[in-house]
Short mmCIF file of C-alpha atoms in Angstrom, two decimals:
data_model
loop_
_atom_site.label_atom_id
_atom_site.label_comp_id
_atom_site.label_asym_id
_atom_site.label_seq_id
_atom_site.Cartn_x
_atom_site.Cartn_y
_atom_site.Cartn_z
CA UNK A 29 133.20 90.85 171.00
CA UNK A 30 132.62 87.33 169.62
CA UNK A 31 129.66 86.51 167.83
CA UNK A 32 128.24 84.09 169.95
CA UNK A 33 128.40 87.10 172.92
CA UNK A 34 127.64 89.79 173.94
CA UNK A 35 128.14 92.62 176.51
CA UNK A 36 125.31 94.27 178.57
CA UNK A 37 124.34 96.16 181.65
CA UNK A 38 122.95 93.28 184.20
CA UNK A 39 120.77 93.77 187.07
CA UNK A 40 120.94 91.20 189.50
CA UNK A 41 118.90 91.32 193.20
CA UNK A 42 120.14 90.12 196.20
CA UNK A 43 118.56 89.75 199.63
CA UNK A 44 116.38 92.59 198.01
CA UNK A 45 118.53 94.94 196.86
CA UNK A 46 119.19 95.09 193.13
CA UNK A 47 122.37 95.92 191.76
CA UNK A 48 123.96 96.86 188.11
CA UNK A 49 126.76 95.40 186.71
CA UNK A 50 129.01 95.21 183.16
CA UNK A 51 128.42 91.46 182.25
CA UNK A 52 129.00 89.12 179.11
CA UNK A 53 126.82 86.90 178.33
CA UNK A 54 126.12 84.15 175.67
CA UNK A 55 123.83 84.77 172.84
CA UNK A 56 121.43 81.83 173.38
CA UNK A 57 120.76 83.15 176.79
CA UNK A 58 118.78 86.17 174.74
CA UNK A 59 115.16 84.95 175.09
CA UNK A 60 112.83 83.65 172.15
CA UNK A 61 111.48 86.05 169.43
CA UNK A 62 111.96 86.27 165.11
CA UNK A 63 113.89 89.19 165.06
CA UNK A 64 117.80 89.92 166.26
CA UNK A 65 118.88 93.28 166.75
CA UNK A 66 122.42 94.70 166.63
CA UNK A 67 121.57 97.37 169.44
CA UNK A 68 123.22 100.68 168.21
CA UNK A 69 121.28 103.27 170.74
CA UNK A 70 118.73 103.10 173.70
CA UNK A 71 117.86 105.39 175.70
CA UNK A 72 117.00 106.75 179.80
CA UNK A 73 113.35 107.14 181.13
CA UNK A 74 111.88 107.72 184.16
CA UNK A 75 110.49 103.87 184.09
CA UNK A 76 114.38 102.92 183.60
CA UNK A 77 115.19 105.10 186.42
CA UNK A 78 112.46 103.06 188.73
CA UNK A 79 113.74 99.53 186.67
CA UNK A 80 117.36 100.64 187.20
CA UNK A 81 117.10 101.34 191.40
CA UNK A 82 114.40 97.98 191.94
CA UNK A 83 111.54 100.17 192.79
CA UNK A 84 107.83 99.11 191.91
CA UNK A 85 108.66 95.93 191.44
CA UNK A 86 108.64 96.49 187.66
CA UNK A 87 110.98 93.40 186.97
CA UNK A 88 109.43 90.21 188.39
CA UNK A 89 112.63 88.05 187.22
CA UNK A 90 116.19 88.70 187.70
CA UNK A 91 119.02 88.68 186.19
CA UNK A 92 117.93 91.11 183.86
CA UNK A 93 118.38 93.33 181.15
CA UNK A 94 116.84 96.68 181.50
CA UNK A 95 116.57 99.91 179.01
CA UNK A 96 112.86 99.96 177.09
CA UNK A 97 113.55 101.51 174.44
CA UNK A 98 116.19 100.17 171.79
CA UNK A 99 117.30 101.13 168.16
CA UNK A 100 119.64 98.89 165.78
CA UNK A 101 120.30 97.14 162.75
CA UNK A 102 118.79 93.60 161.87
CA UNK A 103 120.83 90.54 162.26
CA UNK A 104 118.63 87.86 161.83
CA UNK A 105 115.03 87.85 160.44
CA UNK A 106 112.63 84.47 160.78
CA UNK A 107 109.83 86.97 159.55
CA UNK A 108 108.91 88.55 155.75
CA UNK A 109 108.39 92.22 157.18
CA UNK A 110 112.32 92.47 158.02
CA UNK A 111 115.26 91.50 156.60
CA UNK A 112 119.14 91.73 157.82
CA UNK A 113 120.46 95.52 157.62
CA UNK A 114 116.86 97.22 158.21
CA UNK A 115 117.27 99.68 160.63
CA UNK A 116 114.50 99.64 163.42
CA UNK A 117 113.15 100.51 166.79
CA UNK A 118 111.22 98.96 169.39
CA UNK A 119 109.56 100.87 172.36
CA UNK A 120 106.71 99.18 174.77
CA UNK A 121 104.90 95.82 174.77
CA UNK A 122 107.08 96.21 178.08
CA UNK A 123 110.76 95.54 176.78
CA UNK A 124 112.74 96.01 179.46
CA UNK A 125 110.77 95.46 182.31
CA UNK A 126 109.38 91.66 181.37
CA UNK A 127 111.37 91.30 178.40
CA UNK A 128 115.20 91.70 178.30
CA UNK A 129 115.62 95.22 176.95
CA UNK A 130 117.77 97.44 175.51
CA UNK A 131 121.19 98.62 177.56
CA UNK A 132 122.91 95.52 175.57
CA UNK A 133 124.50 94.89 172.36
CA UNK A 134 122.08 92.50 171.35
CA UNK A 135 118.36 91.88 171.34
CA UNK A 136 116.16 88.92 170.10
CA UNK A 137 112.06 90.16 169.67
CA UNK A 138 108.55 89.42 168.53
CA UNK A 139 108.44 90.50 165.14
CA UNK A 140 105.25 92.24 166.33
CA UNK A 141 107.38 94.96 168.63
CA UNK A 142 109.72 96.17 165.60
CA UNK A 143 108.85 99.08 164.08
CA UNK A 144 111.24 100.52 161.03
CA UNK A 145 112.78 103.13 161.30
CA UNK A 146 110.89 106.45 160.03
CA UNK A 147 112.41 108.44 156.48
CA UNK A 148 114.10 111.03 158.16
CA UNK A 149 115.26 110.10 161.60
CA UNK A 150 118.17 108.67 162.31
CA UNK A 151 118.90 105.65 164.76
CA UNK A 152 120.29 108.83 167.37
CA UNK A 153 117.19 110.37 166.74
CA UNK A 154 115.03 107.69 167.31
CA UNK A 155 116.35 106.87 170.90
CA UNK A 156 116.52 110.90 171.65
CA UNK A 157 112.74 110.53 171.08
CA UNK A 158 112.75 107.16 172.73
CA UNK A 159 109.28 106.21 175.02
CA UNK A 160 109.10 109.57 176.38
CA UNK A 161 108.83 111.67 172.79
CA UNK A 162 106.46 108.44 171.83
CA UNK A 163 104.26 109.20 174.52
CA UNK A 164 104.50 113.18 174.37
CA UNK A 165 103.39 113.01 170.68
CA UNK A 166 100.38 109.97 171.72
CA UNK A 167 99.51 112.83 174.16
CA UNK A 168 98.58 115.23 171.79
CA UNK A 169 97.65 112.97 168.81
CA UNK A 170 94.74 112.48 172.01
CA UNK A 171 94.24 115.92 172.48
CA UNK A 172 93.55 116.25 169.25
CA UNK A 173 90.74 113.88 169.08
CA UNK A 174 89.51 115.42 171.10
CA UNK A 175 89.30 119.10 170.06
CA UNK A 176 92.16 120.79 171.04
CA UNK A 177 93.77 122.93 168.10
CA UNK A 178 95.91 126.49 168.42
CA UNK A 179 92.51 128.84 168.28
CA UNK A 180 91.35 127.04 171.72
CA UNK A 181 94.03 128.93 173.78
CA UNK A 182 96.68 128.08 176.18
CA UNK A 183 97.94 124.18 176.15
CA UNK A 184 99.91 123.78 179.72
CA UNK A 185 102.61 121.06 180.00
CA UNK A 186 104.08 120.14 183.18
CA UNK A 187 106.90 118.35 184.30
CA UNK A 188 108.57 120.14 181.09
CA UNK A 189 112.08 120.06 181.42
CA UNK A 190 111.95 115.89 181.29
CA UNK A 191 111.55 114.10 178.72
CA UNK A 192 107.95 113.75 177.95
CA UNK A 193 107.79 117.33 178.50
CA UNK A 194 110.74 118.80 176.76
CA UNK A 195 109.19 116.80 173.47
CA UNK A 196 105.70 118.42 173.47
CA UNK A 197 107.14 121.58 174.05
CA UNK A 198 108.82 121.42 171.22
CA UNK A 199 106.26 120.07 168.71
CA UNK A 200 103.50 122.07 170.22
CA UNK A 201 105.35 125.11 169.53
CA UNK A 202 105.44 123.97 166.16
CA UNK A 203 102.01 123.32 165.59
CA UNK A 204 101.41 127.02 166.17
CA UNK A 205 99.84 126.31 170.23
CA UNK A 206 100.77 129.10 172.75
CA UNK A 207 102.29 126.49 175.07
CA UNK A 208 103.02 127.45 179.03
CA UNK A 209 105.68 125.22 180.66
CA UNK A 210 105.80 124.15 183.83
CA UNK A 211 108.69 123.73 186.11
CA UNK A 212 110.85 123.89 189.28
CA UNK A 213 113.70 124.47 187.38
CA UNK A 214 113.52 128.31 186.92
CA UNK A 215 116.78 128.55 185.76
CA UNK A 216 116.14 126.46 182.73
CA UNK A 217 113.26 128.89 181.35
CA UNK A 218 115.31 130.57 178.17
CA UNK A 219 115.69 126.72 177.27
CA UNK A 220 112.18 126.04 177.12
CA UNK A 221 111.29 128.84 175.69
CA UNK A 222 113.86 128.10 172.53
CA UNK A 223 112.06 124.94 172.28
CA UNK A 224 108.99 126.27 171.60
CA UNK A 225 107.48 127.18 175.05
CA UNK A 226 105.55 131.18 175.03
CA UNK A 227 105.68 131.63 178.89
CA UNK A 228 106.85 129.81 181.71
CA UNK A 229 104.78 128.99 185.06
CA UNK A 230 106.13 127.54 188.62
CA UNK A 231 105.68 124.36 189.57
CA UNK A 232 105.11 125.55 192.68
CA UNK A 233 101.98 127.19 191.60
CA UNK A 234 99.87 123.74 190.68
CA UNK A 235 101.60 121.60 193.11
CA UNK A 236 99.01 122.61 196.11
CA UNK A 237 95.12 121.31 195.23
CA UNK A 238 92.94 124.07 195.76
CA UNK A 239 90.11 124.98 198.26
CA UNK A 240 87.82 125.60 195.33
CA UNK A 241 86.53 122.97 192.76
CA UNK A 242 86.68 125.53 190.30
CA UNK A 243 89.27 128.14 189.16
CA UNK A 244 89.49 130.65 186.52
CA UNK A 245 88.96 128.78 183.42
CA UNK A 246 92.96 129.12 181.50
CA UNK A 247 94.20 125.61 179.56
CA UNK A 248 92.58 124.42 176.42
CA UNK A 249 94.77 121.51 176.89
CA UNK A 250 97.35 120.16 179.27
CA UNK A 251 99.99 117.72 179.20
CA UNK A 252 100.53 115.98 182.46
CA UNK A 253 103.60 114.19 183.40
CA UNK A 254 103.98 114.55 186.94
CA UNK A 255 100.19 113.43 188.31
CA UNK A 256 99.32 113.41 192.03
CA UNK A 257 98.13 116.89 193.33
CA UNK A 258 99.06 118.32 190.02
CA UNK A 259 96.40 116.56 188.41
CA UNK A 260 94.09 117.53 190.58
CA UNK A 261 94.45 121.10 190.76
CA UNK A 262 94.80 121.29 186.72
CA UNK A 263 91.32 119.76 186.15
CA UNK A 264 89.43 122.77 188.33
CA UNK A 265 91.65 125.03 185.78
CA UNK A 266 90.53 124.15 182.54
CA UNK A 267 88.59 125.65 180.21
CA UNK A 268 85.04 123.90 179.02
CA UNK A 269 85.40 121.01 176.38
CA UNK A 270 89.63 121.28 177.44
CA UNK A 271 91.07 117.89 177.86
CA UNK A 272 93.73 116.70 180.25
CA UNK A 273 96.20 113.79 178.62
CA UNK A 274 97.54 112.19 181.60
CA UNK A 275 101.12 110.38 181.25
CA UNK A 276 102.85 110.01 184.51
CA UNK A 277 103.26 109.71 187.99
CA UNK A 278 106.48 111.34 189.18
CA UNK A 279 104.55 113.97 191.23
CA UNK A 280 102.70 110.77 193.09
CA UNK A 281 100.16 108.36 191.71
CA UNK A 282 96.95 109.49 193.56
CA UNK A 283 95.10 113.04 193.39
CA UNK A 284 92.13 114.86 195.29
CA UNK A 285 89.67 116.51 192.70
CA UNK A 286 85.83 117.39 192.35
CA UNK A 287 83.85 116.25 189.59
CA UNK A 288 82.36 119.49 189.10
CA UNK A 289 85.21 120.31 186.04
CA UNK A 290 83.68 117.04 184.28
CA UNK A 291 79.56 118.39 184.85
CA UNK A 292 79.95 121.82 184.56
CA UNK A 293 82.78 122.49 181.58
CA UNK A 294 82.83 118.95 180.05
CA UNK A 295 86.76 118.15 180.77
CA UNK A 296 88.18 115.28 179.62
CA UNK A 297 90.72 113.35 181.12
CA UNK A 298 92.63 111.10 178.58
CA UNK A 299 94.69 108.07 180.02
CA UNK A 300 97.73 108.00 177.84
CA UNK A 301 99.58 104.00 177.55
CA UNK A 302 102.18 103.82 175.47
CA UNK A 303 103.25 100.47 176.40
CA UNK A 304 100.06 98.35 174.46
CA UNK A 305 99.63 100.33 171.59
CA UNK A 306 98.73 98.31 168.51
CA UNK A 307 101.74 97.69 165.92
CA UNK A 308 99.58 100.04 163.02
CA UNK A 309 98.70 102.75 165.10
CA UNK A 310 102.26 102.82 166.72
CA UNK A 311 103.60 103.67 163.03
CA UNK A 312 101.12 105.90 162.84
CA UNK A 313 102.55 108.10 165.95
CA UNK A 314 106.57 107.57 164.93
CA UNK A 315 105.42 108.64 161.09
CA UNK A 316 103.95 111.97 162.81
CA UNK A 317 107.13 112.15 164.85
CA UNK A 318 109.06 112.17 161.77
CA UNK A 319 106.85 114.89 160.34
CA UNK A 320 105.72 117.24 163.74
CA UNK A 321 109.12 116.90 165.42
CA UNK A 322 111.73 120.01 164.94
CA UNK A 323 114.82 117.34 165.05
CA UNK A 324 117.11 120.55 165.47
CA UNK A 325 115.52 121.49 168.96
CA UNK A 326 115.24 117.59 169.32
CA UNK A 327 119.27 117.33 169.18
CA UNK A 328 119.59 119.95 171.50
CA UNK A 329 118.26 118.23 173.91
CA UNK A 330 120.54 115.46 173.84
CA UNK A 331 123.06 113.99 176.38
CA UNK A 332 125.29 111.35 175.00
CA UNK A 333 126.39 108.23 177.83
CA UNK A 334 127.68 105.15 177.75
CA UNK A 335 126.44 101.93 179.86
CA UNK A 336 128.58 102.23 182.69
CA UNK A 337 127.13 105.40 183.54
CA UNK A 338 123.13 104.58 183.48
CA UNK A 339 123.47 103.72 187.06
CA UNK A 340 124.01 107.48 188.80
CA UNK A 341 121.85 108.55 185.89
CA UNK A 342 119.22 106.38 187.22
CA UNK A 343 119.00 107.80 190.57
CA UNK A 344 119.07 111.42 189.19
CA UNK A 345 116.60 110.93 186.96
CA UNK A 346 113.92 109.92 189.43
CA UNK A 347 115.05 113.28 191.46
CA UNK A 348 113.89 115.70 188.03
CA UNK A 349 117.95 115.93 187.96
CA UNK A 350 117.77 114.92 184.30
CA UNK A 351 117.14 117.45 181.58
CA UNK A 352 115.83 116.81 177.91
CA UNK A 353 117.02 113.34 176.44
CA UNK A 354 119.98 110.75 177.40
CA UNK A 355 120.89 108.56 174.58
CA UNK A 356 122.61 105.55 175.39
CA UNK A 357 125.27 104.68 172.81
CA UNK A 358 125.27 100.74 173.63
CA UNK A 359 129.01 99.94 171.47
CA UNK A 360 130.67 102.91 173.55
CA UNK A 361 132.45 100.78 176.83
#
């Protein structure tokens, strides 16, 4: 590919309906930013599965670029904090959904969305991680602030065989919690369970709200990815002082609950953005990535694909088709 193009997954809507397509495009149609990337991996999310099939209106300008997470090599720096041949990542400050993103070989950014690349993770490694393992491990970084450690009992994560779930399995179990995973995908419980998980419950079990406020009193902590009448049927389950970190929607984005778990055990119930973190405390979460994160269960995890085949992807992905972590190898055609 010549230096002055390059090659990239396209959406483009018409009469409504969006649709993907290989493209070539110039470089100085990239938009504005210090920093150009030499894309070498992104990755597949549930928000690139909703991007990817034009639903929530995510993307407010087409044609466009999706994929929002990206890792690379620098080709051109206009800032002191990176120079050509650092190896970086970006993830949030919405790339991909406002921003050109990541499913193309080249990306020009804010200085202020590049992070570099932690010792000890690879540019694979950084997209198997991608938003979802960036959120997991904000998730508990919360939890932890607010009291949760491996004496206080049982941590429940739903929605475990995605992403977001897969990850905090995995570094939960090594941080020493008794972790219970969640899922409709029976069949995949020996794989949780080598990641980390101590028992397995059905999602069938949570995905009803209750008749009663108040259960028995089990999780210390819970990791929820799948929200609507999940949500609510975790908070009347948790123990007093347990906290809830609340990081997705594929279950449905309202829930029914009493406040009695809030006045009568003290639960808290911790919104968890990933998109607006600050730069320093966004280093802060990949650095305890790099350190909390069993990369050998991480790789495990991982499907390789090229571009051509995010679009199918994309459609099972938002039907919990998906298990563990896609990586994207953008130079593969």
């Amino acid at each position: 590919m010549g230096g002055d193009t390059f090659r990239a997954l396209v959406l483009r809507e018409i009469d409504g309906r969006v649709s993907a397509k290989i493209e070539t495009l110039p470089l100085n149609q990239l938009p504005p930013g210090e920093i150009l990337i030499n894309t070498r991996y992104s990755t597949l999310n549930y928000k690139d599965g909703m991007i990817l099939n034009g639903i929530g209106r995510l993307v407010n300008k087409y044609p466009h670029i999706p994929g929002i997470d990206l890792s690379g090599i620098v080709a051109e720096s206009q800032h002191p904090d990176f120079k050509v041949g650092d190896e970086v990542l970006i993830t949030g400050y919405r790339f991909g959904e406002i921003h050109w993103g990541g499913y193309a070989e080249k990306a020009r950014v804010p200085a202020d969305w590049v992070v570099p690349l932690p010792k000890g993770i690879s540019l694979r490694d950084a997209m198997a991680i991608g938003t979802a393992g960036f959120t997991a491990m904000q998730a508990i970084i919360a939890l932890e602030d607010h009291g949760l450690s491996p004496e206080r009992g049982e941590v429940l994560v739903t929605g475990a065989v995605g992403g977001v779930g897969s990850i905090a399995v995995a570094v939960l179990g090594k941080l020493g919690y008794r972790v219970i995973a969640s899922t409709g995908r029976p069949d995949e419980a020996g794989w949780l369970k080598s990641l980390g998980a101590t028992d397995i419950v059905a999602r069938e079990s949570l995905a009803t709200a209750s008749e009663k406020p108040l259960e028995a009193a089990r999780w210390a902590g819970a990791i929820d990815s799948v929200g609507g009448s999940t949500l609510g049927r975790i908070l009347g389950q948790m123990k007093s002082g347990g906290g809830i970190a609340a990081c997705g929607l594929a279950g449905g984005q309202s829930f029914t609950a009493s406040v009695l778990p809030f006045l009568l055990r003290g639960v808290n119930l911790l919104g968890i953005d990933s998109v607006m973190v600050p730069t320093k405390h966004r280093r802060t979460i990949w650095q305890r990535l790099a350190r909390d994160l069993p990369l050998d269960k991480l790789r495990s995890t991982i499907t390789m694909v090229d571009l051509p085949a995010l679009p199918n992807l994309a459609k099972a992905i938002l039907k919990g088709q998906v298990k563990g972590r896609t990586v994207v190898d953008v130079t593969q055609t």
